[in-house]
Coordinates of C-alpha atoms in Angstrom, one line a residue:
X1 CA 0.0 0.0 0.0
X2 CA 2.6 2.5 -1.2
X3 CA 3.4 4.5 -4.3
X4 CA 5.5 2.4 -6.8
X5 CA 7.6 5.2 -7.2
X6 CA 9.1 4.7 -3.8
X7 CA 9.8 0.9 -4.6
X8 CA 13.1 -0.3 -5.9
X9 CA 14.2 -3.7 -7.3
X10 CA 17.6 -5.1 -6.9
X11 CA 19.2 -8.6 -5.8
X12 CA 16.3 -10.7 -6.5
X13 CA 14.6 -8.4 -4.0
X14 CA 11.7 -5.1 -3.9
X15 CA 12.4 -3.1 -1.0
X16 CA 10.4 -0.1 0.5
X17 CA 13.5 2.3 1.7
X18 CA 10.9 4.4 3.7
X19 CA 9.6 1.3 6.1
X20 CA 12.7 -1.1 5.5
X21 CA 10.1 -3.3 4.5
X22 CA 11.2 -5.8 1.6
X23 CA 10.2 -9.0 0.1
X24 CA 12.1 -11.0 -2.7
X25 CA 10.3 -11.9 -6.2
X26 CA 9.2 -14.9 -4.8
X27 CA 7.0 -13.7 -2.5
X28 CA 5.7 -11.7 -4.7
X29 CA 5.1 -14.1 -7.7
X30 CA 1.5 -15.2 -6.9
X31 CA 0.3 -11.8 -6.7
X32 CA 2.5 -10.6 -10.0
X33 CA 1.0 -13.7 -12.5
X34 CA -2.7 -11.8 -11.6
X35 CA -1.5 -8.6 -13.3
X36 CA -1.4 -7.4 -16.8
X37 CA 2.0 -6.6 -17.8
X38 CA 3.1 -3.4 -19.6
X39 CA 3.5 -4.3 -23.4
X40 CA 6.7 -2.1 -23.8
X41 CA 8.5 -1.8 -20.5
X42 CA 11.6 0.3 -20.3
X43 CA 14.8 -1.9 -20.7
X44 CA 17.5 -1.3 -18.1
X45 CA 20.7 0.5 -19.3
X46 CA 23.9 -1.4 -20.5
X47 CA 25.5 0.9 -18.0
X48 CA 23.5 -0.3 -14.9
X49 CA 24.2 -3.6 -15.8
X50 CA 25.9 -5.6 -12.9
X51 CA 26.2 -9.1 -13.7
X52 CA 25.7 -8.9 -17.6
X53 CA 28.9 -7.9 -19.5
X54 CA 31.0 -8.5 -16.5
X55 CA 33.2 -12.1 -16.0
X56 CA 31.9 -14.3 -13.5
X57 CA 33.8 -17.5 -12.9
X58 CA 32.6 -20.6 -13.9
X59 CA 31.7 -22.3 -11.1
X60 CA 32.8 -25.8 -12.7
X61 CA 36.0 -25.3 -13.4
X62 CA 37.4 -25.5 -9.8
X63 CA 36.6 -29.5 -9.9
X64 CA 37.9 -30.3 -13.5
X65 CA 41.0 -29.0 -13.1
X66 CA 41.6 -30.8 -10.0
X67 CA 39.7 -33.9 -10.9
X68 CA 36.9 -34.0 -8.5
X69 CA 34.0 -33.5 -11.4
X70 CA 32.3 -36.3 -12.5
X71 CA 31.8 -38.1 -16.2
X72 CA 29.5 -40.4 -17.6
X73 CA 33.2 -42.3 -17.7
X74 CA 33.5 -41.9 -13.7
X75 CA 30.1 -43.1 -12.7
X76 CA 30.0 -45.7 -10.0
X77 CA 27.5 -47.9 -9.1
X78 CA 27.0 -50.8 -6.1
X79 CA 27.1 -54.2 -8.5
X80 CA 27.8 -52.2 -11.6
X81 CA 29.0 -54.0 -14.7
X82 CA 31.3 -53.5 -17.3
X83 CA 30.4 -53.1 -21.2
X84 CA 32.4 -52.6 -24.6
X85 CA 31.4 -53.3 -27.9
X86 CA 32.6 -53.8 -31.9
X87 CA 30.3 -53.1 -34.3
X88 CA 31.3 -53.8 -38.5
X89 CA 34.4 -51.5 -39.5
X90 CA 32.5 -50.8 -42.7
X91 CA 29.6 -48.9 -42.3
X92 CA 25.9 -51.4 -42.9
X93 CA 27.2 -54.7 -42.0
X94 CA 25.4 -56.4 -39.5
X95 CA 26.9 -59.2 -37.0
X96 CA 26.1 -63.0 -38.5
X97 CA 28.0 -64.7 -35.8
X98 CA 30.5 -64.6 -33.0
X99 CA 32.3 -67.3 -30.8
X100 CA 31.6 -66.6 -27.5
X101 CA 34.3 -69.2 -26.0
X102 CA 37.3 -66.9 -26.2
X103 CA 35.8 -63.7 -24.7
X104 CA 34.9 -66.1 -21.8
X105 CA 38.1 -67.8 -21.1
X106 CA 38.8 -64.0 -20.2
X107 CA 39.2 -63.6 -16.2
X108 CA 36.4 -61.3 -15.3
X109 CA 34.7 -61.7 -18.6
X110 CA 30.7 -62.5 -17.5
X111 CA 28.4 -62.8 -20.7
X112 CA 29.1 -61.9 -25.1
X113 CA 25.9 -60.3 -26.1
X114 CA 24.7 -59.7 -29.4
X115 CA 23.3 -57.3 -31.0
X116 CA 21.9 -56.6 -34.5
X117 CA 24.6 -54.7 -35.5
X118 CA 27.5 -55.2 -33.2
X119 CA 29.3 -58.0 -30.5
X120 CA 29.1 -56.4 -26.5
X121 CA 31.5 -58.2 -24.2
X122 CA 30.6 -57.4 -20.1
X123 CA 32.9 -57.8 -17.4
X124 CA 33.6 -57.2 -14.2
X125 CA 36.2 -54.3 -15.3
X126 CA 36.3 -52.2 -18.3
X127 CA 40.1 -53.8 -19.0
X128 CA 38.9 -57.5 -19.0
X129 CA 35.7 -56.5 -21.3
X130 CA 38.2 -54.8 -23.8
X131 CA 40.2 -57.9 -23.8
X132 CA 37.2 -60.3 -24.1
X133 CA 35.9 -58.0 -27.2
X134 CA 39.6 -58.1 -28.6
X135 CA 39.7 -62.0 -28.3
X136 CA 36.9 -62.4 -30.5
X137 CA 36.5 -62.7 -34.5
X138 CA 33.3 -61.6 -35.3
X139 CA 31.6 -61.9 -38.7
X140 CA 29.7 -59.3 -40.2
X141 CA 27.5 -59.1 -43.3
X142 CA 28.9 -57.8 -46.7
X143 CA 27.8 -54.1 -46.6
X144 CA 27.3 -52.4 -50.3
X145 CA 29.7 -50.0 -48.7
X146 CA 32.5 -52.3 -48.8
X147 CA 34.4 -51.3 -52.3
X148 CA 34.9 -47.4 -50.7
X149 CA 37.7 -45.3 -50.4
X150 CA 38.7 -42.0 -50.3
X151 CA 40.1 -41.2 -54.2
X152 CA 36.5 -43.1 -55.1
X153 CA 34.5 -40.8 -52.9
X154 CA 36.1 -38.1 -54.6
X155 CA 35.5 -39.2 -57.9
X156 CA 31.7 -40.0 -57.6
X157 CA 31.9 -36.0 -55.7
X158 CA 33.2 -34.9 -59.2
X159 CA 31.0 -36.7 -61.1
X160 CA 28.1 -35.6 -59.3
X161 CA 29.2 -31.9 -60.3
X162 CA 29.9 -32.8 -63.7
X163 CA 26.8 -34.8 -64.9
X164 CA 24.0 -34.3 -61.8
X165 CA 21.0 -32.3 -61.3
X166 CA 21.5 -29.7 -58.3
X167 CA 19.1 -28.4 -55.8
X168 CA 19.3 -24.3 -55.8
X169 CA 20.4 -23.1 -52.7
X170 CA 20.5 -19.4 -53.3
X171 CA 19.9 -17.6 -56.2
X172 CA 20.1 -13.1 -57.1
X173 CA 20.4 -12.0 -60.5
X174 CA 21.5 -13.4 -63.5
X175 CA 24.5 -16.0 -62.1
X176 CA 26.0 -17.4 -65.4
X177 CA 24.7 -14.5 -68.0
X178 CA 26.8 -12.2 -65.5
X179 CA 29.9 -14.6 -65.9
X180 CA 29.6 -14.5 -69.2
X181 CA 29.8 -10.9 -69.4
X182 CA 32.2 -10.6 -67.8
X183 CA 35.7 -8.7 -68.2
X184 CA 37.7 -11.7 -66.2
X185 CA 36.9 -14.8 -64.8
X186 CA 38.5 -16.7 -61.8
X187 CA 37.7 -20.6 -61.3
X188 CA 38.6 -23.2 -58.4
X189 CA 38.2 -25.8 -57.2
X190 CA 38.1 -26.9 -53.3
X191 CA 37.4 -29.5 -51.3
X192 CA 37.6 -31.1 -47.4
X193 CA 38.0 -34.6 -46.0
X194 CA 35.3 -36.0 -43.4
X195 CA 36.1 -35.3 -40.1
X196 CA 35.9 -37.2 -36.3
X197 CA 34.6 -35.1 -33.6
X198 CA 37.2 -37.0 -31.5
X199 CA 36.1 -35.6 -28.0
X200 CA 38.5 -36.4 -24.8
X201 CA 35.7 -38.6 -23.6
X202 CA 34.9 -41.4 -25.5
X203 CA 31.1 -42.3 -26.1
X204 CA 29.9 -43.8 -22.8
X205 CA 26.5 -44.4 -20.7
X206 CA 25.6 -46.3 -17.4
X207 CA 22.2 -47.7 -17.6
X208 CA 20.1 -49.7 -15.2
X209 CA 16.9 -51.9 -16.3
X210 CA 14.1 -53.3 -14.8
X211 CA 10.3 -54.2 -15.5
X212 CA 9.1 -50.9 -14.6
X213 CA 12.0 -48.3 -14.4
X214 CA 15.2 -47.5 -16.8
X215 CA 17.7 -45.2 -15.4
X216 CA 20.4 -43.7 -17.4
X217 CA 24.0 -41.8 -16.8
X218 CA 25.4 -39.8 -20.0
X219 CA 27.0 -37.0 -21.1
X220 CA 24.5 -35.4 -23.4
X221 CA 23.9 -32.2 -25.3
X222 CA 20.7 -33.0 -24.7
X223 CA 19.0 -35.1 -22.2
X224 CA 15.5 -34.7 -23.5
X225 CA 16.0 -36.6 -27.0
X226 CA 18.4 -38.8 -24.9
X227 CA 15.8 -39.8 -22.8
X228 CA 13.1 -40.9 -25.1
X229 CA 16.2 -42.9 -26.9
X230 CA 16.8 -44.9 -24.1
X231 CA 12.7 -45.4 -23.1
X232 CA 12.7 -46.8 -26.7
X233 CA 15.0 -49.3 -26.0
X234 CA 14.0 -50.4 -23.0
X235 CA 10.3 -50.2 -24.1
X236 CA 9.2 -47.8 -21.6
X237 CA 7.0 -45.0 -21.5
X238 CA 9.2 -41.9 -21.5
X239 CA 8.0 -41.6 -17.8
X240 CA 9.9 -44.4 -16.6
X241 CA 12.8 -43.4 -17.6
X242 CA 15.2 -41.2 -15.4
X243 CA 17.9 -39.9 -17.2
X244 CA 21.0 -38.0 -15.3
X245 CA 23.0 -35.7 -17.6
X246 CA 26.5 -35.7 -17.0
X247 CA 29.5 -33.2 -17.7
X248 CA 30.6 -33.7 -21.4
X249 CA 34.4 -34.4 -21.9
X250 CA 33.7 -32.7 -25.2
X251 CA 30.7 -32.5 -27.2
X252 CA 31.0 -30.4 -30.7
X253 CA 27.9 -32.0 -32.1
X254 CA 28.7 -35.7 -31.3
X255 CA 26.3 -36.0 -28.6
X256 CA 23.5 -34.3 -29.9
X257 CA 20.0 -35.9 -31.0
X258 CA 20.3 -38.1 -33.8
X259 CA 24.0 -39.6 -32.5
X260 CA 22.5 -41.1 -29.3
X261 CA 23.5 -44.8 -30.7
X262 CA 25.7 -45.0 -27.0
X263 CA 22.7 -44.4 -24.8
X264 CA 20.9 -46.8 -27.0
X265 CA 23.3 -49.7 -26.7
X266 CA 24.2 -49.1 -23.2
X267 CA 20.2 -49.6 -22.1
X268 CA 20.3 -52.6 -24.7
X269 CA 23.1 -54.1 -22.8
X270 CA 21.4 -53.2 -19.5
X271 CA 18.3 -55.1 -20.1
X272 CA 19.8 -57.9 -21.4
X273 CA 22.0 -58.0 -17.6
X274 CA 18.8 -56.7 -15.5
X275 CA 18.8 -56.1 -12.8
X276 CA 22.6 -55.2 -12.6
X277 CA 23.8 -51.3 -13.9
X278 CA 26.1 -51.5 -17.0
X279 CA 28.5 -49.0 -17.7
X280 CA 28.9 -49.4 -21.6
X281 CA 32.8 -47.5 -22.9
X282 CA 33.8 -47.3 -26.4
X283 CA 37.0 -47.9 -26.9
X284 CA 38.6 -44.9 -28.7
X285 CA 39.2 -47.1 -32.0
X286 CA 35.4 -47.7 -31.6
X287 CA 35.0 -43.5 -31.6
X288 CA 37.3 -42.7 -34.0
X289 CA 35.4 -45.6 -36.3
X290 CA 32.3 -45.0 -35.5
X291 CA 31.5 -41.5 -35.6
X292 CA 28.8 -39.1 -37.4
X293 CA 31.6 -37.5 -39.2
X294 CA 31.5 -34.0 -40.8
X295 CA 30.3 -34.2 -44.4
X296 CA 33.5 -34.3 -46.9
X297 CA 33.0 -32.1 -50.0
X298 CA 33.7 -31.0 -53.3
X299 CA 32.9 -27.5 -54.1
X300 CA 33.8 -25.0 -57.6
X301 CA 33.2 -22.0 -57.7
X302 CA 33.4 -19.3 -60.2
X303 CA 33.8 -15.1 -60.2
X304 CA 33.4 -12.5 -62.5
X305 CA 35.2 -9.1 -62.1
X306 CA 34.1 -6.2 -63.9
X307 CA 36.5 -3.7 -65.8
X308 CA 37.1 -2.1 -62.2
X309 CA 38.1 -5.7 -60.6
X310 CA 35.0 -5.5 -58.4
X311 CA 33.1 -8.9 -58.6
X312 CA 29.8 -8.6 -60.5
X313 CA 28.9 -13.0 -60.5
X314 CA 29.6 -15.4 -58.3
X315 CA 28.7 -18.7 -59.1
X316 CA 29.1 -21.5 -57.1
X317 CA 28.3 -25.0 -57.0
X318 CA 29.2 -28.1 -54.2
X319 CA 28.3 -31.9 -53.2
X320 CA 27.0 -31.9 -50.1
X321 CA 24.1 -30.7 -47.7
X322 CA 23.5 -27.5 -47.4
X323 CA 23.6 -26.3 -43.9
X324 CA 21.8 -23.0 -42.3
X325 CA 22.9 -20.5 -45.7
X326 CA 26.2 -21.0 -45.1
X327 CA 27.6 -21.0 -48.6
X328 CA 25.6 -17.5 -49.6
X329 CA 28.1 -14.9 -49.6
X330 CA 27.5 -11.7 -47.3
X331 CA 29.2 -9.6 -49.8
X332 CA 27.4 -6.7 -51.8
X333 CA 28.2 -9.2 -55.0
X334 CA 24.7 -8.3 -57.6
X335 CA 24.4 -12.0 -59.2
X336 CA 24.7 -14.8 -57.0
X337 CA 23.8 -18.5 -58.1
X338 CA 24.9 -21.7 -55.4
X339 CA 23.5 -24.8 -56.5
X340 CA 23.5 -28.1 -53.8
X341 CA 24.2 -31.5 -55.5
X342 CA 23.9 -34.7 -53.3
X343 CA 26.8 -37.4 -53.6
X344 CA 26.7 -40.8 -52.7
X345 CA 27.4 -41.4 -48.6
X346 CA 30.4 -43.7 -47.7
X347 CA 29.7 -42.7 -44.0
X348 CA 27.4 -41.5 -41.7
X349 CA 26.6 -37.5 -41.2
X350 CA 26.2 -35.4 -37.9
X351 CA 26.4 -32.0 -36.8
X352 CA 29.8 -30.8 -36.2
X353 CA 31.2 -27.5 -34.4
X354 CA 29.6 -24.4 -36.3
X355 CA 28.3 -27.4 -39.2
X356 CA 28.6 -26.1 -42.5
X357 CA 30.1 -22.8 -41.9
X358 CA 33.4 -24.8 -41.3
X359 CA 33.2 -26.1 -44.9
X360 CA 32.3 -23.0 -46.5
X361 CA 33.7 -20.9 -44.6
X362 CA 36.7 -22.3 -46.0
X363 CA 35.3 -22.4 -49.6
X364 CA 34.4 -18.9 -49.6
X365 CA 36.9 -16.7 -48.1
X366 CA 39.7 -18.8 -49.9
X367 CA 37.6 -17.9 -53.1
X368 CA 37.4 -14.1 -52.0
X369 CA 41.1 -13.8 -51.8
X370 CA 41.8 -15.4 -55.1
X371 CA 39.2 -12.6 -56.4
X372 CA 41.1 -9.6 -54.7
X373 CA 44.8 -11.2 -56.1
X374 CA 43.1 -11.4 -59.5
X375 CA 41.9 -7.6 -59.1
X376 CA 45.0 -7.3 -58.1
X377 CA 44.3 -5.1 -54.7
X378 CA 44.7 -5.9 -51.0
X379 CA 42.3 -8.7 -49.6
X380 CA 41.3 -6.8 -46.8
X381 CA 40.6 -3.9 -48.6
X382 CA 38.7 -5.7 -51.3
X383 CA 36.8 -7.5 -48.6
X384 CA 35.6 -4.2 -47.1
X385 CA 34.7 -2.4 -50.0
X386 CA 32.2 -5.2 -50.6
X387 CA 30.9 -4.8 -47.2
X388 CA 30.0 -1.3 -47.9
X389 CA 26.2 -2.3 -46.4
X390 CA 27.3 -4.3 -43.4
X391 CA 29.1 -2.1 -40.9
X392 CA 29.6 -4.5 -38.2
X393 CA 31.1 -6.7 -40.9
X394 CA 33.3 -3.9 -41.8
X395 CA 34.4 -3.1 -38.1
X396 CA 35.6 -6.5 -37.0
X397 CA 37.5 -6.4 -40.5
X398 CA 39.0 -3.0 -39.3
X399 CA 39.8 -3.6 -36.1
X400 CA 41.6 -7.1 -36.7
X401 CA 43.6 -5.6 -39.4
X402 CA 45.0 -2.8 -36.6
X403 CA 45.5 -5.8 -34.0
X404 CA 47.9 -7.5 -36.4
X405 CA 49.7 -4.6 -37.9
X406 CA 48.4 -5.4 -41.3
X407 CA 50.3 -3.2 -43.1
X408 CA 53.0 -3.1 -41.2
X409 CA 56.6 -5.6 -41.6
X410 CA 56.5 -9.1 -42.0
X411 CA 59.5 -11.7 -41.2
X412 CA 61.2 -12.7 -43.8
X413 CA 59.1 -15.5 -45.0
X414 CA 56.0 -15.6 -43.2
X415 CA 52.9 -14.0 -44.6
X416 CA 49.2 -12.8 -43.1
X417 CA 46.0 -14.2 -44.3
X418 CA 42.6 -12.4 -43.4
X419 CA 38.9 -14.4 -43.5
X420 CA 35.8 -13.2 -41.9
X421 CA 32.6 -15.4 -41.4
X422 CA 29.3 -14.6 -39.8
X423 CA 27.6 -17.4 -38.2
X424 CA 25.3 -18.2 -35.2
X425 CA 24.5 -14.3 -35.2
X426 CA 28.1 -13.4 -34.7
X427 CA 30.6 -12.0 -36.7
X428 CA 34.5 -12.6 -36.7
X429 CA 37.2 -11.5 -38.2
X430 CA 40.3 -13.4 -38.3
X431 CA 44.0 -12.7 -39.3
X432 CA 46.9 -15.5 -38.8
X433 CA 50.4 -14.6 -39.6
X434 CA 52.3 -18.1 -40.6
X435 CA 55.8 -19.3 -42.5
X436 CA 56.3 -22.4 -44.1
X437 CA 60.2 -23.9 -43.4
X438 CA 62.1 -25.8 -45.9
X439 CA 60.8 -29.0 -45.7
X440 CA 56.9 -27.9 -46.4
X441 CA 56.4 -27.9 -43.1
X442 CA 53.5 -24.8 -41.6
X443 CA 53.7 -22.8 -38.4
X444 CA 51.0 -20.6 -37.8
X445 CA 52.9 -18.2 -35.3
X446 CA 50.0 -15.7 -34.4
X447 CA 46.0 -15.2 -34.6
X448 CA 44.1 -12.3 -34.3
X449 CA 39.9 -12.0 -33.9
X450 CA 37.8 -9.4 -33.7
X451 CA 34.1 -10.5 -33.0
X452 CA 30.7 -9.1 -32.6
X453 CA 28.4 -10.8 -31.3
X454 CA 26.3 -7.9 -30.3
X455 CA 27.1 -8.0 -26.8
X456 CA 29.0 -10.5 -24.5
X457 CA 27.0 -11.8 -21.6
X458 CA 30.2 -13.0 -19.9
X459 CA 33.2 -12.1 -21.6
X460 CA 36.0 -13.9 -20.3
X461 CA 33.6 -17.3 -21.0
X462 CA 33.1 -15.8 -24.3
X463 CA 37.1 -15.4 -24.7
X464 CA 37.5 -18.8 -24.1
X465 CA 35.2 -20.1 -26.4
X466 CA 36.4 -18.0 -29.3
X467 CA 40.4 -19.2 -28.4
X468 CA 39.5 -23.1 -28.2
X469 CA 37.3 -22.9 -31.3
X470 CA 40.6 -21.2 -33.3
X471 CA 42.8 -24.5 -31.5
X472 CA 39.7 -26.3 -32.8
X473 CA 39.5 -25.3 -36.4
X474 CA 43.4 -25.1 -36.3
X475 CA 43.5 -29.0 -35.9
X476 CA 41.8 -29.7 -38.2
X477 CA 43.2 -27.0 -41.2
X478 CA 46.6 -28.3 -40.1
X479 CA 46.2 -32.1 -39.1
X480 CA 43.0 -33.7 -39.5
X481 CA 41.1 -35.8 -41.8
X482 CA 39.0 -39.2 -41.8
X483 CA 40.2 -41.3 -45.1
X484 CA 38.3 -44.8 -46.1
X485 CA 40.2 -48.1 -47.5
X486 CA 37.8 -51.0 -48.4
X487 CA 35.3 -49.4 -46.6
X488 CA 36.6 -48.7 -43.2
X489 CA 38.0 -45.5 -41.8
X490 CA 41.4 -45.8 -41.6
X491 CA 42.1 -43.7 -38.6
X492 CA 41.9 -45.1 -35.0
X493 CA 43.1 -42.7 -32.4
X494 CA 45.3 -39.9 -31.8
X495 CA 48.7 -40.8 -33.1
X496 CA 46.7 -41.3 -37.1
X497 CA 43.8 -38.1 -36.2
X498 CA 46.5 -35.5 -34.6
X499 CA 45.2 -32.7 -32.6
X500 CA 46.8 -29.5 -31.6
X501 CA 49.3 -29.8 -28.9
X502 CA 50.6 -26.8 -26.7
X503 CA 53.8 -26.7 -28.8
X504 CA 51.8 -26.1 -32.0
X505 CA 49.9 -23.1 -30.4
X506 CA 49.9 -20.0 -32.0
X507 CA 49.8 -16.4 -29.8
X508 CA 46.2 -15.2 -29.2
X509 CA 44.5 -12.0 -29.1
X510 CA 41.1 -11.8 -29.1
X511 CA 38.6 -8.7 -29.1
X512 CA 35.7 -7.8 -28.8
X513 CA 33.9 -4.8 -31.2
X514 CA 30.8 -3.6 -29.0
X515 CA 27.7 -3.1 -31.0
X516 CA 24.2 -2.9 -30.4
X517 CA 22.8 -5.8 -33.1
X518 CA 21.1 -8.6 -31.5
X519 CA 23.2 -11.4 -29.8
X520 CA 24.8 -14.3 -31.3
X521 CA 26.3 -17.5 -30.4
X522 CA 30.2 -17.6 -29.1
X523 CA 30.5 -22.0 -29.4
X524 CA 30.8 -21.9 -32.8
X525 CA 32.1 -18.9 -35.0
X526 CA 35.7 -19.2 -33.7
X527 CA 36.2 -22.3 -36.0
X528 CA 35.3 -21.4 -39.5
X529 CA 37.7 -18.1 -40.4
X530 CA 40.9 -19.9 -39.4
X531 CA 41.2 -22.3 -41.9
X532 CA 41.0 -20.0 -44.3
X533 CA 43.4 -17.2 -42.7
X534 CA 45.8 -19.8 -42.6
X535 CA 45.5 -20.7 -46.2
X536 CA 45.5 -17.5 -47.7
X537 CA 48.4 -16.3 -45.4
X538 CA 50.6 -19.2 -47.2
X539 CA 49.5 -17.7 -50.6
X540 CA 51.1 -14.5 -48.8
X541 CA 54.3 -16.4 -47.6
X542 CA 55.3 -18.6 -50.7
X543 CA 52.4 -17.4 -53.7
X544 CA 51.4 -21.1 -53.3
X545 CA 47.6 -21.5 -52.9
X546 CA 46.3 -24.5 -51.0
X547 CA 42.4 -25.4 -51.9
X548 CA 42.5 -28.6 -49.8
X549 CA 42.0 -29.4 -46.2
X550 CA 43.9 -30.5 -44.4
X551 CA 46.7 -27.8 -45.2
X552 CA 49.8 -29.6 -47.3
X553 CA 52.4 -28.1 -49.5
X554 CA 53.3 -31.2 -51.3

């Protein structure tokens, strides 16, 4: 019973400073959901802001880096059981039959179980089940997938450009009548391997069945889908199943809906040893094997400059899905045609960090730079002048150009590269400065981002995300690809799918351009601008262009 003028709200709490009286907004909450509210309140300030903007630290971190947080890899469970599994190494073959008798001459070894598409070995320890599993000579059906390999998934990609029907996936003007008319024409040609997600953790669940209840322990990036995966396979209503989302040891898109095939074996196994828990591992030859890998594609692409050197047409074409617009250029380019053609599949697809931006990311700013050298004027420069109606496009390109000295000296041989992509809302700006030595090898000595993402909840969070998604995309421009040889993926771990390692890290610097466009996501848009920097900034250093992930001289 007081004016509202004379209330305040701050902390989770509305005070009355003349009485001392106060209540917090839960108190209030019953009496709030019987009012109308205002159809345009006033928004708070940036500059009264006092958790948004500002670093908080995370509250996790404290327990990772000493060990105590827990993984769907840690769980423990009174009686638990032990579970590890082989499914075909090429991709549709289904298990005919198994011996069982080796696995079980394995100490701790307790049951084989199979499934339709793969052998399970459980055992009192995770050590004995691998050895069980690795004791056996399973027999899998012929899968038509069986002939595959890498130089004949890239030859039925060219084919599909050279003979197939496309999908349009973005058309403006007059593509090919453009080209045609134009003063000068640049073609190439790119294309990037299939790619494991390769997270620390392997895949891995803990599941426990009985008539009436499944419970579940994973490491999902998203518990909801998981769920209803393991009710399925359980054959419960979605209510019986509880389901206890872990802390991921890396996710990237591997353990998103769709890729839940580890939840769903792991409740499989579970029912089949009801009413014990089973905590199913992969091993990481099963991960690296087994994967939804990132699409591999082909992609050509065609410009056409004007008697100025500014590019009127830009025609491009790929194999591959199509993923969120991310092959339509952001540039102020008047004729645009990009037509989608679908190759056969060797492998199966999922989402991986920032999905097809990565690819074309990749594809396009490689393409822009060949445009600029061909209009023989400075990349960054032609970049920006085509940005002429996207400002915050234009001041991440600014600013990252006066972070890394752009104009200024370079070592003798080394050379800068510039890329920018927009993704997830956000736009970044990248600049790596690299040399190549003597024997082909690259060193990418120093990165530079600018990004806007319109305004960063929690910056320092944000700083990290944009840093691990350049070591991301840096592993795999450098290091990283998924090849097949009679139908299998040849890589099984680490030492044949390298990652970055601290010695191979570039110097950092990462900013942030404040702007006051809606906010995007910070997971993702780190990834796809490196590759390309990189790339174009050993054009700079040896006038060599590389159109081929990952990055080789020779």
């Amino acid at each position: 019973d007081v004016p509202v003028e004379e209330l305040s709200a701050s902390e989770s709490s509305i005070t009355h400073a003349g009485s001392g009286r106060s209540g917090t907004y839960g108190e209030f909450a019953s009496a709030a959901a019987e009012l109308k509210p205002p159809q345009d309140p006033p928004l708070k300030p940036r500059s009264e802001f006092k958790l948004l903007g500002h670093s908080t630290p995370r509250p996790d971190l404290p327990s990772k880096v000493v060990g105590e947080a827990t993984y769907a890899v840690d769980v423990a469970l009174p009686d638990m059981r032990y579970a590890t599994v082989a499914a075909s190494p090429v991709p549709g073959g289904m298990l005919e039959s198994v011996d069982h008798a080796p696995a079980l001459a394995i100490s701790g070894v307790l049951r084989v179980i199979e499934l339709p598409e793969a052998v399970a070995v459980v055992a009192d320890g995770f050590t004995p089940a691998l050895k069980g599993l690795r004791a056996l000579q399973p027999v899998f059906s012929a899968s038509e997938r069986g002939s595959a390999s890498t130089e004949a998934m890239y030859a039925a990609h060219t084919q599909v450009l050279d003979t197939g029907e496309g999908e349009v996936d973005h058309l403006a003007g007059e593509g090919e009548t453009a080209l045609a008319n134009a003063a000068r024409t640049v073609d190439a040609e790119y294309r990037v391997p299939y790619l494991a997600h390769a997270t620390m953790e392997p895949m891995a669940a803990t599941a426990q069945v009985s008539d009436q209840r499944c419970e579940v322990w994973a490491g999902t990036q998203d518990p909801l889908n998981a769920r209803s995966v393991a009710a399925k396979a359980a054959g419960l209503d979605e209510e019986q199943v509880v389901f206890h989302n872990m802390h991921l040891g890396g996710g990237f898109g591997r353990r998103l809906p769709g890729a839940f095939d580890y939840v769903d074996q792991a409740v499989r196994i579970a029912s089949a040893m009801s009413p014990a828990p089973v905590k199913l591992i992969w091993s990481r030859e099963e991960d690296m094997q087994h994967d939804f890998y990132r699409p591999a594609l082909l992609a050509r692409f065609k410009g056409g400059l004007d008697q100025e050197g500014q590019t009127m047409a830009w025609v491009s074409r790929f194999s591959g899905p199509g993923d969120f617009g991310a092959a339509r250029p952001y540039y102020g380019i008047p004729h645009q045609e990009i037509i989608t053609h679908a190759p056969p599949d060797n492998l199966r697809h999922g989402s991986w960090r920032s999905v097809g931006h990565s690819q074309q990311g990749f594809f396009m700013e490689s393409f822009v730079d060949e445009l600029a050298v061909a209009a023989g004027k400075d990349p960054y420069q032609y970049r920006r002048d085509m940005l002429a109606e996207k400002p915050r496009h234009q001041a991440v390109l600014d600013r990252v150009t006066q972070m890394a000295d752009w104009n200024g000296p370079v070592a003798e041989g080394h050379g800068k590269g510039i890329a920018i992509v927009e993704c997830f809302g956000t736009a970044v700006a990248q600049v790596a400065e690299v040399s190549v030595d003597s024997n082909g090898q690259i060193k990418v000595h120093s990165v530079w981002a600018a990004v806007d993402c319109g305004f960063a909840v929690n910056p320092d969070q944000g700083l990290a995300q944009v840093q691990g998604g350049i070591m991301f995309g840096l592993s795999a421009a450098l290091y990283q690809e998924i090849t097949l040889k009679d139908g299998a993926v040849e890589q099984r771990s680490f030492p044949d799918y390298r990652s970055l390692t601290l010695a191979d890290a570039p110097h950092l610097e990462v900013e942030f351009v404040a702007s006051n466009d809606s906010m995007g996501g910070l997971g993702e848009p780190g990834v796809p601008p490196i590759a390309p920097a990189v790339a174009n900034a050993v054009y700079a250093a040896t006038g060599k262009r590389l159109r081929t992930l990952p990055l080789r001289m020779s």
